[in-house]
Amino acid sequence: MKLSNVALFMGACSSAVANPVHELLYRRDVANGTTVAGGSNSSAAGDASNGTATASSTSPSSTAATNVTGGGYGNSSSGSGSSSGSSGSVSVFVTGGTSTLSNSSGVDVNWLFNSSQSLNVTQLYQISIQINQTLGQGSNNGVVIVSNAESLESLGFFSSLVFNTDKPIVIAQNAATGAAIAQDPSSKARGPLVLGDNHLIYPGVFAPSAGETSSCAAVGIASDASNATWFFENSVPALTGPSSVIKQNYTNFTNIDVQNTPVVPIIYDGGYSTQIISSLTSASGFVIVSSGVNSTTSSIGNTSVPVVFAEGGSGLHFVGDEDVPQGTIPAGYLSPVKAQILLSVAAVNGVSSSDALRSLFP
Ligand SMILES: *[C@@H]1O[C@H](CO)[C@@H](O)[C@H](O)[C@H]1NC(C)=O
Ligand SMILES: *[C@@H]1O[C@H](CO)[C@@H](O)[C@H](O)[C@H]1NC(C)=O
Ligand SMILES: *[C@@H]1O[C@H](CO)[C@@H](O)[C@H](O)[C@H]1NC(C)=O
Ligand SMILES: *[C@@H]1O[C@H](CO)[C@@H](O)[C@H](O)[C@H]1NC(C)=O
Ligand SMILES: *[C@@H]1O[C@H](CO)[C@@H](O)[C@H](O)[C@H]1NC(C)=O
Ligand SMILES: *[C@@H]1O[C@H](CO)[C@@H](O)[C@H](O)[C@H]1NC(C)=O
Ligand SMILES: *[C@@H]1O[C@H](CO)[C@@H](O)[C@H](O)[C@H]1NC(C)=O
Ligand SMILES: *[C@@H]1O[C@H](CO)[C@@H](O)[C@H](O)[C@H]1NC(C)=O
Ligand SMILES: *[C@@H]1O[C@H](CO)[C@@H](O)[C@H](O)[C@H]1NC(C)=O
Ligand SMILES: *[C@@H]1O[C@H](CO)[C@@H](O)[C@H](O)[C@H]1NC(C)=O
Ligand SMILES: *[C@@H]1O[C@H](CO)[C@@H](O)[C@H](O)[C@H]1NC(C)=O
Ligand SMILES: *[C@@H]1O[C@H](CO)[C@@H](O)[C@H](O)[C@H]1NC(C)=O
């Protein structure tokens, strides 16, 4: 599909879908529904654990969902047992953002660090070691990663690549809201979820870039302090679903025991040349942000490292074969940051051939 057609399509999508949603959000903000984080009042955690108790008795829908996505996923013991609901807990990992939660029944809080900057791939892999261990425990019902605003997108996308689980993985700036969503049985079997600034809940694969509020790919909304309203039945995005190329053919992407993380620079808008690419010898690949149709057609030449073109800016775009110089890889609908993470994870696992990489990108 040509870029311009996609832009038109997406424009139609946001005007049709966004308005009612924004109306809802606007009313929320006026009503100041986001009081969860407030001071020492720990009612959010209390409400949330009551939520789990009621939910486990009414679980036919979550059992059905487990069957749907069972294919390539691990056998998560929390899935069906009606007894596990009361004993299991959600683990919160704080890497930034806001957390006033303390350990309580049903929630345990782990402080990793408090970063206000965008997390790099090294840090993403570090975090994933503990999360992987936690997800492997039978008593665990899900994970919340509390993050600064800049890292929501990379955490969402990275988690979608490296974790295989039906358990909820919720990435949010506020620990209490994230924990409430993770304790909602309906958040299972959706892949990692990202809670945006605007209360919308996105699949990790479609997490908006920092500061953006695209509503097109949202799957739900955090409609009040402890409840989510879901727009869709449980399902996972095709790119990282159980039958995707990434999960079927690249099973080693879940390997998180990584010693050296690669360098994959993002080069903006016309600021690149074959010279830059050949001078950065330590890079395992490059993401070039193209600013639209035919923005650059100079040939990239025979670089030995992969070069991916992704489009920046707000909303979803699609960069296809016809939009990029020969020998380079179009990022499809992936943003520059998501393309960078996918290239990095591929590089970590020694996947660098052009054909292999093309099969990974949408
Ligand atoms: C909502 O809360 C914010 C931050 O606490 C405050 O600045 C704002 O005035 C509040 N709005 C209303 C309508 O109460
Ligand atoms: C929590 O806040 C609510 C509303 O402000 C209040 O009614 C309630 O008593 C508070 N609970 C505690 C434990 O402070
Ligand atoms: C929540 O659970 C606690 C302890 O199980 C109970 O005392 C409290 O009444 C419950 N709250 C609601 C709103 O059900
Ligand atoms: C899910 O799988 C179980 C066991 O295989 C089966 O008993 C149950 O009927 C399935 N549920 C649905 C909705 O297919
Ligand atoms: C999942 O694990 C449970 C408990 O270990 C086991 O009884 C069940 O057969 C497993 N299901 C599958 C599909 O492997
Ligand atoms: C919560 O409990 C875990 C152990 O279960 C502990 O490692 C952690 O430090 C505790 N967190 C807080 C904030 O006390
Ligand atoms: C990632 O950030 C950490 C902490 O700021 C730093 O020590 C590390 O070198 C960075 N890694 C890369 C690959 O930039
Ligand atoms: C945790 O990592 C191991 C290998 O490192 C992998 O086999 C397993 O699937 C991972 N667990 C999850 C939940 O992704
Ligand atoms: C969450 O939704 C349930 C069912 O719709 C409702 O009973 C409960 O009061 C809601 N919780 C809050 C905090 O509004
Ligand atoms: C993935 O693996 C299957 C089976 O091994 C193979 O037929 C298929 O061509 C592979 N696809 C890609 C894109 O590598
Ligand atoms: C893009 O460039 C090609 C070749 O230079 C040209 O044929 C085509 O018309 C251009 N497309 C647009 C939309 O400018
Ligand atoms: C990871 O898997 C891919 C696809 O099977 C393979 O090409 C690659 O060599 C593997 N990487 C490592 C380090 O084994």
XYZ file of C-alpha atoms in Angstrom, residues 18 27 32 73 100 115 126 139 144 165 171 177 196 205 207 253 272 332 337 357:
20
model
C -11.150 9.294 18.320
C -15.124 14.077 31.093
C -10.583 14.167 38.275
C 2.382 -19.837 24.934
C 2.893 4.909 46.423
C 14.808 6.619 35.917
C 18.281 -6.102 32.788
C 2.031 -17.893 42.587
C 3.169 -4.366 36.359
C 2.797 -15.642 28.628
C 3.146 -1.069 31.709
C -3.699 1.960 38.264
C -1.210 5.783 28.056
C 3.072 -3.569 19.855
C 2.083 1.651 22.230
C 14.163 -13.973 20.996
C 22.417 10.710 7.273
C 5.902 -1.144 7.996
C 11.811 3.416 18.405
C 14.888 -9.211 8.964
